[in-house]
Amino acid sequence: MDWTWLWIPATLAAAAAQAGRNAVQRSLTATLGTLGATQVRFLFGFPFALLFLAVVFAIDGGPAPSISAEFLLFVIGGAVAQITATALMLAAMRERSFVVVTAWTKTEPIQVAVFGFAVLGDPLSLPSILAVLVATLGVVLMSGNPANATGRGSLRPALLGLVSGACFALSAIGFRGAILTLDSGGFFLQATWTLAWSLGIQTLILIIWMILFNRPLLTACLAAWRTSIWGGLLGATASQGWFLGFALTAAANVRTLGLVEVLFAQFLSRRVFSHNSSRRELAGIALIVIGVGALLVVSTR
């Protein structure tokens, strides 16, 4: 049976869970700071990734995939890039609207498409490229004019968001590359196996850093477990969806469809953070919807 279509619902679920996780992390930056809120998604997400893996092993019944040097190179690269991207995103969110920063980070699909073609050989068709461009234009439109942003250092959050998007693009390529190196197990096992490794590496890196340089922060992260556990659950769930998508189709398709996260962020921004959207932002959302819709038509033909 052809399960390729599963990348679409998996990506939609991932985008919804990620918007919720970002909201939880943003609420934690006031007490834990940027690094502490960054660590939450990994420290509290890793146990859920292990739980997902145990369930998949129980259903699949096959042996664990073999680990190669190429797999480790891809997964470590993706893990480090994602830590950097998340920290930059949260730093930007401390200075600018939740939904607008989410939009800035979503300039990644074009970079994913280019990196995916150059590194992994993922195909690039003209219709799909146009769909990615339209959706990304919507993201750029949503970000508004940084010169009109209020507050100190208006260009700083824009740059942080843009660089964060580039790091997210590199992490997507790293994780898809790691999945593609595995030569055994079904796509569900390959995706979940890679997820467990990536979250484990990320958790280890950040715990070691905090033990060496900021032990009080590690204690504060553990003390905030009641809120953090939701960030971990939503983060692991989102990552499970992204990795399933990476196992089934090109990373550019997954990350472009993932732009619907901006719509979920828009809802959370209004409901939770009381941010109102401008006409410019609404026009950007319309372009995102058009681009994503076109991508789905192209990819399901």
Coordinates of C-alpha atoms in Angstrom, one line a residue:
M1 CA 0.0 0.0 0.0
D2 CA 1.3 3.5 -0.9
W3 CA 1.5 5.6 2.2
T4 CA 3.2 8.6 0.6
W5 CA 0.1 10.7 1.0
L6 CA 0.5 10.4 4.8
W7 CA 3.0 13.3 4.7
I8 CA 0.1 15.7 4.4
P9 CA -1.9 15.0 7.6
A10 CA 1.4 14.4 9.4
T11 CA 2.7 17.8 8.5
L12 CA -0.6 19.5 9.3
A13 CA -0.6 17.9 12.8
A14 CA 3.1 18.9 13.2
A15 CA 2.3 22.5 12.4
A16 CA -0.5 22.7 14.9
A17 CA 1.5 21.1 17.7
Q18 CA 4.5 23.3 16.9
A19 CA 2.4 26.5 17.2
G20 CA 1.2 25.4 20.6
R21 CA 4.8 24.4 21.7
N22 CA 6.1 27.8 20.6
A23 CA 3.4 29.5 22.7
V24 CA 4.4 27.5 25.8
Q25 CA 8.0 28.2 25.2
R26 CA 7.3 31.9 24.8
S27 CA 5.5 32.0 28.1
L28 CA 8.5 30.4 29.8
T29 CA 11.1 32.9 28.6
A30 CA 10.2 35.4 31.3
T31 CA 11.2 33.0 34.1
L32 CA 13.7 30.7 32.4
G33 CA 15.2 33.0 29.8
T34 CA 15.9 32.1 26.1
L35 CA 18.2 29.2 26.8
G36 CA 16.0 27.7 29.5
A37 CA 12.9 27.9 27.3
T38 CA 14.9 26.4 24.5
Q39 CA 16.0 23.4 26.6
V40 CA 12.4 22.7 27.6
R41 CA 11.4 21.3 24.2
F42 CA 14.4 18.9 24.3
L43 CA 14.6 17.9 28.0
F44 CA 10.9 17.3 28.4
G45 CA 10.4 16.1 24.8
F46 CA 13.0 13.3 24.8
P47 CA 11.0 11.0 27.2
F48 CA 8.0 11.3 24.8
A49 CA 10.2 10.5 21.8
L50 CA 11.4 7.3 23.6
L51 CA 7.7 6.5 24.4
F52 CA 6.8 6.9 20.7
L53 CA 9.8 4.7 19.7
A54 CA 8.7 2.0 22.2
V55 CA 5.2 2.0 20.7
V56 CA 6.6 1.8 17.1
F57 CA 8.9 -1.1 18.0
A58 CA 6.0 -2.9 19.6
I59 CA 3.9 -2.5 16.4
D60 CA 6.7 -2.9 13.8
G61 CA 8.4 -5.9 15.5
G62 CA 11.6 -5.4 13.5
P63 CA 15.2 -4.8 14.7
A64 CA 16.6 -1.4 15.3
P65 CA 18.1 0.3 12.2
S66 CA 21.9 0.2 11.9
I67 CA 23.9 3.3 12.8
S68 CA 26.4 4.6 10.3
A69 CA 28.9 7.5 10.4
E70 CA 26.8 9.2 7.7
F71 CA 23.7 8.9 9.9
L72 CA 25.4 10.4 12.9
L73 CA 26.8 13.3 10.8
F74 CA 23.4 14.2 9.5
V75 CA 21.6 13.8 12.8
I76 CA 24.2 15.7 14.8
G77 CA 24.2 18.5 12.2
G78 CA 20.5 18.7 12.2
A79 CA 20.3 18.7 16.0
V80 CA 22.8 21.5 16.5
A81 CA 21.1 23.6 13.8
Q82 CA 17.7 23.2 15.4
I83 CA 19.0 24.2 18.8
T84 CA 20.5 27.4 17.3
A85 CA 17.3 28.1 15.3
T86 CA 15.0 27.7 18.4
A87 CA 17.2 29.9 20.6
L88 CA 17.2 32.6 17.9
M89 CA 13.5 32.4 17.4
L90 CA 12.7 32.7 21.1
A91 CA 15.1 35.7 21.4
A92 CA 13.2 37.4 18.6
M93 CA 9.9 36.7 20.2
R94 CA 10.9 38.6 23.3
E95 CA 11.0 41.8 21.1
R96 CA 8.3 41.3 18.5
S97 CA 4.8 39.9 18.0
F98 CA 4.5 36.1 18.3
V99 CA 2.8 35.7 14.9
V100 CA 5.2 38.1 13.1
V101 CA 8.3 36.3 14.4
T102 CA 6.8 33.0 13.5
A103 CA 6.4 34.4 10.0
W104 CA 10.0 35.6 9.8
T105 CA 11.3 32.1 10.7
K106 CA 9.1 30.7 7.9
T107 CA 11.3 32.1 5.2
E108 CA 13.0 28.7 5.3
P109 CA 11.1 26.8 2.5
I110 CA 13.1 28.3 -0.3
Q111 CA 16.4 27.6 1.5
V112 CA 15.2 24.0 2.2
A113 CA 14.4 23.5 -1.5
V114 CA 17.8 24.7 -2.5
F115 CA 19.7 22.8 0.2
G116 CA 17.6 19.7 -0.4
F117 CA 18.4 19.7 -4.1
A118 CA 22.1 20.4 -3.6
V119 CA 22.7 18.0 -0.7
L120 CA 20.1 15.3 -1.0
G121 CA 19.2 15.5 -4.7
D122 CA 15.5 16.2 -3.9
P123 CA 13.7 17.1 -7.2
L124 CA 12.7 20.6 -8.0
S125 CA 9.9 21.1 -10.5
L126 CA 8.9 24.5 -11.8
P127 CA 5.3 24.3 -10.4
S128 CA 6.5 23.4 -7.0
I129 CA 9.1 26.1 -7.0
L130 CA 6.4 28.7 -7.9
A131 CA 4.2 27.4 -5.1
V132 CA 7.1 27.7 -2.6
L133 CA 7.8 31.2 -3.8
V134 CA 4.1 32.3 -3.5
A135 CA 3.9 30.9 0.0
T136 CA 7.2 32.5 1.1
L137 CA 6.1 35.8 -0.4
G138 CA 3.1 35.6 1.9
V139 CA 5.5 35.1 4.8
V140 CA 7.6 38.1 3.9
L141 CA 4.5 40.2 3.5
M142 CA 3.3 39.2 6.9
S143 CA 6.6 40.2 8.5
G144 CA 5.8 43.8 7.6
N145 CA 8.3 46.6 7.4
P146 CA 11.0 46.3 10.1
A147 CA 11.5 50.1 9.9
N148 CA 8.0 50.6 11.3
A149 CA 8.4 48.2 14.1
T150 CA 8.0 49.7 17.6
G151 CA 10.5 49.5 20.3
R152 CA 14.3 49.5 20.6
G153 CA 16.4 47.8 17.9
S154 CA 13.6 47.2 15.4
L155 CA 15.9 45.5 12.9
R156 CA 17.2 43.0 15.5
P157 CA 14.2 40.7 15.8
A158 CA 13.9 40.7 12.0
L159 CA 17.5 39.5 11.6
L160 CA 17.1 37.0 14.4
G161 CA 14.0 35.5 12.8
L162 CA 15.6 35.3 9.3
V163 CA 18.7 33.6 10.6
S164 CA 16.6 31.3 12.7
G165 CA 14.7 30.3 9.5
A166 CA 18.0 29.5 7.8
C167 CA 19.0 27.3 10.7
F168 CA 15.7 25.5 10.6
A169 CA 16.2 24.9 6.9
L170 CA 19.6 23.3 7.6
S171 CA 18.1 21.1 10.4
A172 CA 15.4 19.9 8.1
I173 CA 18.0 18.8 5.5
G174 CA 20.0 17.1 8.3
F175 CA 17.1 15.1 9.6
R176 CA 15.8 14.0 6.2
G177 CA 19.4 13.1 5.2
A178 CA 19.7 11.0 8.4
I179 CA 16.4 9.2 7.6
L180 CA 17.5 8.4 4.1
T181 CA 20.7 6.7 5.3
L182 CA 18.8 4.1 7.2
D183 CA 18.5 0.8 5.2
S184 CA 16.1 -1.2 7.4
G185 CA 12.7 -0.7 8.9
G186 CA 9.5 1.0 7.6
F187 CA 9.2 4.7 7.3
F188 CA 7.5 5.0 10.7
L189 CA 10.3 3.3 12.4
Q190 CA 13.0 5.2 10.5
A191 CA 11.4 8.6 11.3
T192 CA 10.8 7.7 15.0
W193 CA 14.3 6.2 15.4
T194 CA 15.9 9.4 14.0
L195 CA 13.7 11.6 16.2
A196 CA 14.8 9.7 19.4
W197 CA 18.5 10.1 18.4
S198 CA 18.1 13.8 17.6
L199 CA 16.3 14.7 20.8
G200 CA 18.7 12.6 22.8
I201 CA 21.7 14.4 21.3
Q202 CA 20.1 17.8 21.8
T203 CA 19.2 17.1 25.4
L204 CA 22.7 15.9 26.2
I205 CA 24.3 19.0 24.6
L206 CA 22.2 21.4 26.5
I207 CA 22.4 19.6 29.8
I208 CA 26.2 19.5 29.6
W209 CA 26.3 23.2 28.8
M210 CA 24.1 24.1 31.7
I211 CA 26.0 21.9 34.1
L212 CA 29.3 23.5 33.1
F213 CA 28.1 27.1 32.8
N214 CA 24.7 27.6 34.4
R215 CA 23.6 25.0 36.9
P216 CA 20.9 27.2 38.5
L217 CA 19.2 27.3 35.1
L218 CA 19.0 23.5 34.9
T219 CA 17.4 23.5 38.4
A220 CA 14.9 26.2 37.3
C221 CA 14.0 24.1 34.2
L222 CA 13.3 21.1 36.3
A223 CA 11.3 23.1 38.8
A224 CA 9.1 24.5 36.0
W225 CA 8.0 21.0 35.0
R226 CA 4.3 21.6 35.3
T227 CA 4.3 24.0 32.3
S228 CA 7.4 22.5 30.6
I229 CA 6.0 19.1 30.3
W230 CA 3.3 20.4 27.9
G231 CA 6.0 22.1 25.8
G232 CA 7.8 18.7 25.7
L233 CA 4.7 16.8 24.7
L234 CA 3.8 19.3 22.0
G235 CA 7.4 19.5 20.8
A236 CA 7.9 15.8 20.5
T237 CA 4.5 15.4 18.8
A238 CA 5.4 18.1 16.3
S239 CA 8.8 16.6 15.6
Q240 CA 7.2 13.2 15.1
G241 CA 5.0 14.7 12.4
W242 CA 7.9 16.6 10.7
F243 CA 10.1 13.4 10.7
L244 CA 7.3 11.3 9.2
G245 CA 6.9 13.9 6.5
F246 CA 10.7 13.9 5.9
A247 CA 10.6 10.1 5.5
L248 CA 7.9 10.3 2.8
T249 CA 8.6 13.3 0.6
A250 CA 11.1 16.1 -0.1
A251 CA 11.8 18.4 2.9
A252 CA 10.8 21.4 0.8
N253 CA 7.2 20.0 0.5
V254 CA 7.0 19.4 4.2
R255 CA 8.3 22.8 5.2
T256 CA 6.2 24.6 2.7
L257 CA 3.0 22.9 3.8
G258 CA 4.2 23.6 7.4
L259 CA 3.7 27.3 6.7
V260 CA 0.1 26.7 7.8
E261 CA 1.6 27.0 11.3
V262 CA 1.4 30.8 10.7
L263 CA -2.4 30.4 10.7
F264 CA -2.3 28.5 14.0
A265 CA 0.1 31.2 15.4
Q266 CA -2.3 33.8 14.2
F267 CA -5.1 32.2 16.2
L268 CA -2.9 31.9 19.3
S269 CA -1.6 35.4 18.9
R270 CA -5.1 36.8 19.1
R271 CA -6.4 34.5 21.8
V272 CA -3.4 34.2 24.1
F273 CA -1.2 37.2 23.5
S274 CA -3.8 39.7 22.4
H275 CA -2.0 40.8 19.2
N276 CA -4.1 42.2 16.4
S277 CA -3.2 41.5 12.8
S278 CA -2.9 44.3 10.2
R279 CA -4.3 44.1 6.6
R280 CA -0.8 43.5 5.4
E281 CA -0.5 40.4 7.6
L282 CA -3.9 39.1 6.5
A283 CA -2.9 39.6 2.8
G284 CA 0.3 37.6 3.6
I285 CA -1.8 34.8 5.1
A286 CA -3.9 34.7 1.9
L287 CA -0.8 34.2 -0.2
I288 CA 0.4 31.5 2.1
V289 CA -2.9 29.6 1.7
I290 CA -2.7 30.0 -2.1
G291 CA 0.9 28.8 -2.2
V292 CA 0.3 25.8 0.1
G293 CA -2.8 24.9 -1.9
A294 CA -0.9 25.0 -5.1
L295 CA 1.8 22.8 -3.7
L296 CA -0.7 20.2 -2.6
V297 CA -2.2 20.1 -6.0
V298 CA 1.2 19.6 -7.6
S299 CA 2.5 17.1 -5.2
T300 CA -0.7 14.9 -5.2
R301 CA -0.9 14.6 -9.0

